Coordinates of C-alpha atoms and ligand atoms in Angstrom, one line a residue:
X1 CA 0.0 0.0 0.0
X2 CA 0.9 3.7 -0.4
X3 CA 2.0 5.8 2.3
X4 CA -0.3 8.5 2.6
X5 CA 0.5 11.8 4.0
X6 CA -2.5 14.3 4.3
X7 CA -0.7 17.5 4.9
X8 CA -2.1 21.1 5.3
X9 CA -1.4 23.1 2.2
X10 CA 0.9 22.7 -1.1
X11 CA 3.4 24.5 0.5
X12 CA 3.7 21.9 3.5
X13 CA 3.6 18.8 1.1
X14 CA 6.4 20.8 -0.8
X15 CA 8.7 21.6 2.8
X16 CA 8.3 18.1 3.1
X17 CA 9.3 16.2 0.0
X18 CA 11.9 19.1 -0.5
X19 CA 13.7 18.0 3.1
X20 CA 13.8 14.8 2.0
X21 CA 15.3 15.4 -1.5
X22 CA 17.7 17.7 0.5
X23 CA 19.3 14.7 2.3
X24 CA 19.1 12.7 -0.2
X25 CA 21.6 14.8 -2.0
X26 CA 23.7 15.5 1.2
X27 CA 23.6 11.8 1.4
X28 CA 24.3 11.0 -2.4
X29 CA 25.5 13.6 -4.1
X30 CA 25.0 11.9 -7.6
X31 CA 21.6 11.3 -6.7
X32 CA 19.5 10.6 -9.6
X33 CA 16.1 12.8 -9.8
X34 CA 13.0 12.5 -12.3
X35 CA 11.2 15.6 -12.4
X36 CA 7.6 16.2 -13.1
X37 CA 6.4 19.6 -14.7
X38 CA 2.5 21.2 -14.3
X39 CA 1.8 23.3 -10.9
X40 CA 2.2 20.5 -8.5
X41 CA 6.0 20.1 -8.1
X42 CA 6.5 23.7 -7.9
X43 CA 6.0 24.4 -4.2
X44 CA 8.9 21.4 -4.2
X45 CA 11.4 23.0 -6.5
X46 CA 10.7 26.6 -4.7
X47 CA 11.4 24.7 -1.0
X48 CA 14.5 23.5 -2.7
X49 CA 16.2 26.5 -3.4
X50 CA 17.0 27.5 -0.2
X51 CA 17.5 23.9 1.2
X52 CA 20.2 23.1 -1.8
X53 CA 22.1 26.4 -0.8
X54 CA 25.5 25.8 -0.4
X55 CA 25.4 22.1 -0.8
X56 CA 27.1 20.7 -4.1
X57 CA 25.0 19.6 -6.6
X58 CA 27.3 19.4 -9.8
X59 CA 26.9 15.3 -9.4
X60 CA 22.8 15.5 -9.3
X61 CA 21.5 14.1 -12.5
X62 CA 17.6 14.6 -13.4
X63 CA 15.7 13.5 -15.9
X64 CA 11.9 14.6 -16.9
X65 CA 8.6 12.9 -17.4
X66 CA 7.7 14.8 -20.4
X67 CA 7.8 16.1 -23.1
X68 CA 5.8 18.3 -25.5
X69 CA 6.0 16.8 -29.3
X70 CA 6.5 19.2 -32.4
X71 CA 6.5 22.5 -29.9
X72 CA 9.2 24.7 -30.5
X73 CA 11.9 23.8 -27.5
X74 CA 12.8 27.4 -27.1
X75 CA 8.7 27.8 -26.7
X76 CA 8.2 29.1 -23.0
X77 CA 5.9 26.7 -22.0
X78 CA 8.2 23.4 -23.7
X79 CA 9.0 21.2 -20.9
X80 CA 12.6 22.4 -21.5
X81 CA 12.3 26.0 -20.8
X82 CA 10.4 25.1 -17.8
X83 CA 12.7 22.5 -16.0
X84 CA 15.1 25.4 -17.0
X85 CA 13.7 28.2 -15.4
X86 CA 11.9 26.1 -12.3
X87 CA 14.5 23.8 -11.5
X88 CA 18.1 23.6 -13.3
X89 CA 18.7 27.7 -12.5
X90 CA 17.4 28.4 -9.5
X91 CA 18.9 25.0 -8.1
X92 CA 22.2 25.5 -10.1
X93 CA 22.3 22.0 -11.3
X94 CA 24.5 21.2 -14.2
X95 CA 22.3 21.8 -17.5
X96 CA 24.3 19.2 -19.1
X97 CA 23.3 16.8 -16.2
X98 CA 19.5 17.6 -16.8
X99 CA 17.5 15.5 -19.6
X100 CA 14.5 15.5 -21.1
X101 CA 12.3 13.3 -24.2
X102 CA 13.6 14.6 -27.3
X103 CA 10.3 16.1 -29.1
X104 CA 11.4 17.6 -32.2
X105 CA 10.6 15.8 -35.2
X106 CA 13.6 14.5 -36.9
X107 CA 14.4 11.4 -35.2
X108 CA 11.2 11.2 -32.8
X109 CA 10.7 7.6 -34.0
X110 CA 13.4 6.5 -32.0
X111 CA 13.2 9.3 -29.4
X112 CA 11.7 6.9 -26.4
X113 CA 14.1 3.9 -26.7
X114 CA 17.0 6.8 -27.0
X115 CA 15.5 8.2 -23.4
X116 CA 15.3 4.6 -22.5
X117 CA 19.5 4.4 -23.1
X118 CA 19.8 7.5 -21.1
X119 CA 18.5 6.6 -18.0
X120 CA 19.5 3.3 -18.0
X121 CA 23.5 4.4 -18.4
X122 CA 22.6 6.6 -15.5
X123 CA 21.7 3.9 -13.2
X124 CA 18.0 4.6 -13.1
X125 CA 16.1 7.0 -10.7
X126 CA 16.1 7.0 -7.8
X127 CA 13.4 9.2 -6.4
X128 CA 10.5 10.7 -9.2
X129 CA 8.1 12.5 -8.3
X130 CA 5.2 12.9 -9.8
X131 CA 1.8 14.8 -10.2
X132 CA -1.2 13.5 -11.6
X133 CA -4.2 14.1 -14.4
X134 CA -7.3 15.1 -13.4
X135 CA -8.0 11.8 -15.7
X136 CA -5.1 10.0 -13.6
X137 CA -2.5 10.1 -15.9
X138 CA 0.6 10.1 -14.7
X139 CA 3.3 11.1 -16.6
X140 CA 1.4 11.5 -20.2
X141 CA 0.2 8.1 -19.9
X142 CA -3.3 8.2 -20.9
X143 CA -6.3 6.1 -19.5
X144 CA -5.4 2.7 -21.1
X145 CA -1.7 3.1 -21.3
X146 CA -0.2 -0.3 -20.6
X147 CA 1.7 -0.9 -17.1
X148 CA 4.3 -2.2 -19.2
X149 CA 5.0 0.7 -21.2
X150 CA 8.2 2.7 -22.1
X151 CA 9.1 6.0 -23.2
X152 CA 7.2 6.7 -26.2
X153 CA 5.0 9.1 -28.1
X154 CA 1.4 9.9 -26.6
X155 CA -1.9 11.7 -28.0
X156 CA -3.0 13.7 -25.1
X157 CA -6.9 13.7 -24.5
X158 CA -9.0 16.5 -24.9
X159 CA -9.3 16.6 -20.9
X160 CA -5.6 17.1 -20.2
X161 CA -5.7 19.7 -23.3
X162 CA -8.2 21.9 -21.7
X163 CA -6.3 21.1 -18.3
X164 CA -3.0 22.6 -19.7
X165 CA -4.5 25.7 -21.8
X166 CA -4.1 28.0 -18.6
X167 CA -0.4 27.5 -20.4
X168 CA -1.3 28.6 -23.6
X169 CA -3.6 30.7 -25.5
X170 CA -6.2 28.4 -25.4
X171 CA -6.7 24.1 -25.6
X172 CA -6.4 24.4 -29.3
X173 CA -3.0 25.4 -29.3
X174 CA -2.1 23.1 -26.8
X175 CA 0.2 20.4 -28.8
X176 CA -1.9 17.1 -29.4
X177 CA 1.1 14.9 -29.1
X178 CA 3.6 14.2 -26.0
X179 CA 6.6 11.7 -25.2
X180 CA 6.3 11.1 -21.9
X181 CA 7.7 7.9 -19.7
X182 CA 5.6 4.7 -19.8
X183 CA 4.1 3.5 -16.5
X184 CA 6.8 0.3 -16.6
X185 CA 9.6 3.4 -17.4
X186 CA 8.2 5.6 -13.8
X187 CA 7.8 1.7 -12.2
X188 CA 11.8 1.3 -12.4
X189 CA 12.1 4.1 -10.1
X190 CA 13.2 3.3 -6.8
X191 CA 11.0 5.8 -4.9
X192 CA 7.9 7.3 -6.1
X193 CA 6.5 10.4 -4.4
X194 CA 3.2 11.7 -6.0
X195 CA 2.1 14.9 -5.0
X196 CA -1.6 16.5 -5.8
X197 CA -3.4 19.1 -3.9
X198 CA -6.9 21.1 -4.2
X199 CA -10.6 19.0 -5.1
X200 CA -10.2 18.4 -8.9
X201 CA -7.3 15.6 -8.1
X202 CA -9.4 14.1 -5.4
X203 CA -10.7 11.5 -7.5
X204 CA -7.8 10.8 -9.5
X205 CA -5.8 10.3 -6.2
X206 CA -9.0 7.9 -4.9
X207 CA -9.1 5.6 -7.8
X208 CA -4.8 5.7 -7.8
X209 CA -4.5 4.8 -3.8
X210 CA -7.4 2.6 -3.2
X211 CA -9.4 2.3 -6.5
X212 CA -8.6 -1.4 -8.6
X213 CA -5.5 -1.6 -10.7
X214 CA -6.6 -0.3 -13.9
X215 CA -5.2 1.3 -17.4
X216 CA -7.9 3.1 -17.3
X217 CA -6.9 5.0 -13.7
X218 CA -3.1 4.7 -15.2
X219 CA -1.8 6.2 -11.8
X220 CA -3.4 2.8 -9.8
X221 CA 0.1 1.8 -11.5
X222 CA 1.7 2.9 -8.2
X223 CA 0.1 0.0 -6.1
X224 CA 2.7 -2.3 -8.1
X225 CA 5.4 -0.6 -6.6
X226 CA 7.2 -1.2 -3.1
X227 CA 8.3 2.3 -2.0
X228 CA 5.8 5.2 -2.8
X229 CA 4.8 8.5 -1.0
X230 CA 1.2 10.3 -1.9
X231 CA 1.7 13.6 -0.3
X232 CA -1.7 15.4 -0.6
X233 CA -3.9 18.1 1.3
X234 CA -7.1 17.7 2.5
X235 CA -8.9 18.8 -0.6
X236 CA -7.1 16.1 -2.4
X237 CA -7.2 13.3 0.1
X238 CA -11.2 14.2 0.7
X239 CA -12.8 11.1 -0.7
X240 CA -9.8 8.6 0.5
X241 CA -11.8 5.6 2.3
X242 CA -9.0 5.3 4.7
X243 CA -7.8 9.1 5.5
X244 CA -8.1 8.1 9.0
X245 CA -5.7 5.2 9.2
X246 CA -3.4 7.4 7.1
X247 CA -3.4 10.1 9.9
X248 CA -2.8 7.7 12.8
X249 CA -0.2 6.1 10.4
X250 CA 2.0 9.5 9.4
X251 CA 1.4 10.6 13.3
X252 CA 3.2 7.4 14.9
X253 CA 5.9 6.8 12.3
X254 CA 8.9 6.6 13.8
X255 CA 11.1 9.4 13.0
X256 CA 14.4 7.4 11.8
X257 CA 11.7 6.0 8.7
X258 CA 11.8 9.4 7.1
X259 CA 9.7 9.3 3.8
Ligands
F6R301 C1 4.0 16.8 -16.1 C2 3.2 15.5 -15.9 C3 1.8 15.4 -15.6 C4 1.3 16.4 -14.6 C5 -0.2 16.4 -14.4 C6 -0.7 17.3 -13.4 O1 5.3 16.5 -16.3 O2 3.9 14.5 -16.0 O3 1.4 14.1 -15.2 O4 1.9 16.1 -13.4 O5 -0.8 16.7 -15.7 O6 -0.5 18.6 -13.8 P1 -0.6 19.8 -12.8 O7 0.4 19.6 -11.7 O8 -0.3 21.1 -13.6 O9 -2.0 19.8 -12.2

């Protein structure tokens, strides 16, 4: 089962998974991250800044969930730009140690299993974190992605379109295509920590944490693996069936267990 940890606001589920992260790094410094874009992992990257400050992060190697396909990668809102301006700059990472889905067009055919490479010559991640689809995506994998499935190209669904057009001018020009890690690709992780806060994810994060293992709910995926953290506020974690247990569980963990 996923650990569950209702917290009080965004900015407390991103404190948390940011002190954790933090020594991680102390403890590792070629730590492996996978990054997730959207709103959700910001309060996360903003708790980092000042929790990375003065610790050496030239070793940390990331890579990201997603990208957008044919969108221009010096487009603001390309998943490239933002990793840039949310994450690699204000953390000072090393750009060159920062990776994401190639989605240009010449050579996207063999984009995924090239991504694949990558992050298998890196020694896998270690700890992704990840936000989810008001659908339950996770990642850009669509209800009905396979739980075996690598890095490849995506349609996004007219839902997550009209989710992402507060990015763009409007859900139309909102690219139709993605490469995003397959649920067997985010799987291989070795700790997943899922974030989501405010009502709209509370039934994604429902059918994910307790609901049956389904393609269609692709973020139920989790339940396959050993070592995840839902970090959600009470908006988010208002239709869990268990909330309760979760709360008694977080309260008496013993502190040395850490996330
Ligand atoms: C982004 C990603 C997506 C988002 C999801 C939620 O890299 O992989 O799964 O995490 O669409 O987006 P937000 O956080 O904007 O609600």
């Amino acid at each position: 089962m996923a650990e569950v940890i209702i917290v009080r606001d965004a900015a407390a589920g991103g404190a948390l998974v940011a002190d954790h992260i933090a020594a991680l790094v102390r403890r590792r410094p070629e730590t492996v991250l996978g990054l997730a874009t959207g709103s959700t992992p910001l309060p996360v990257y903003a708790a980092l800044r000042t929790r990375l400050a003065g610790v050496d992060v030239s070793h940390v190697r990331a890579f990201a969930l997603d990208e957008y396909v044919g969108l221009d990668p010096a487009h603001p809102e390309s998943y490239a730009r933002v990793i840039e301006r949310e994450v690699v700059r204000p953390l000072g990472l090393d750009p060159a140690r920062v990776r994401l889905p190639r989605g240009t067009l010449p050579g996207i055919e063999h984009a995924g299993e090239d991504y694949e490479h990558e992050i298998a010559d890196a020694g896998g991640i270690d700890l992704q974190i990840l936000g989810i689809g008001s659908d339950g995506h996770i990642g850009f994998n669509e209800p009905g992605s396979s739980f075996a499935s690598r890095t490849r190209v995506k349609t996004l669904t007219r839902q997550t379109r009209e989710d992402n057009a507060r990015f763009f001018a409007g859900p139309d020009e909102v690219p139709r295509h993605c490469i995003t890690q397959g649920l067997g690709t985010i799987l291989d992780a070795r700790h997943l920590v899922l974030l989501a806060f405010g009502e709209g994810k509370a039934a994604a994060v429902a059918g994910a944490v307790e609901g049956p293992l389904t393609a269609s709910l692709p973020a139920s995926a989790i339940q396959l693996h050993e070592r995840v953290s839902v970090v959600v506020d009470e908006a988010a974690a208002s239709t869990l069936g268990f909330a309760d247990y979760y709360r008694e569980a977080w309260a008496h963990k013993p502190a040395w267990q850490g996330l």
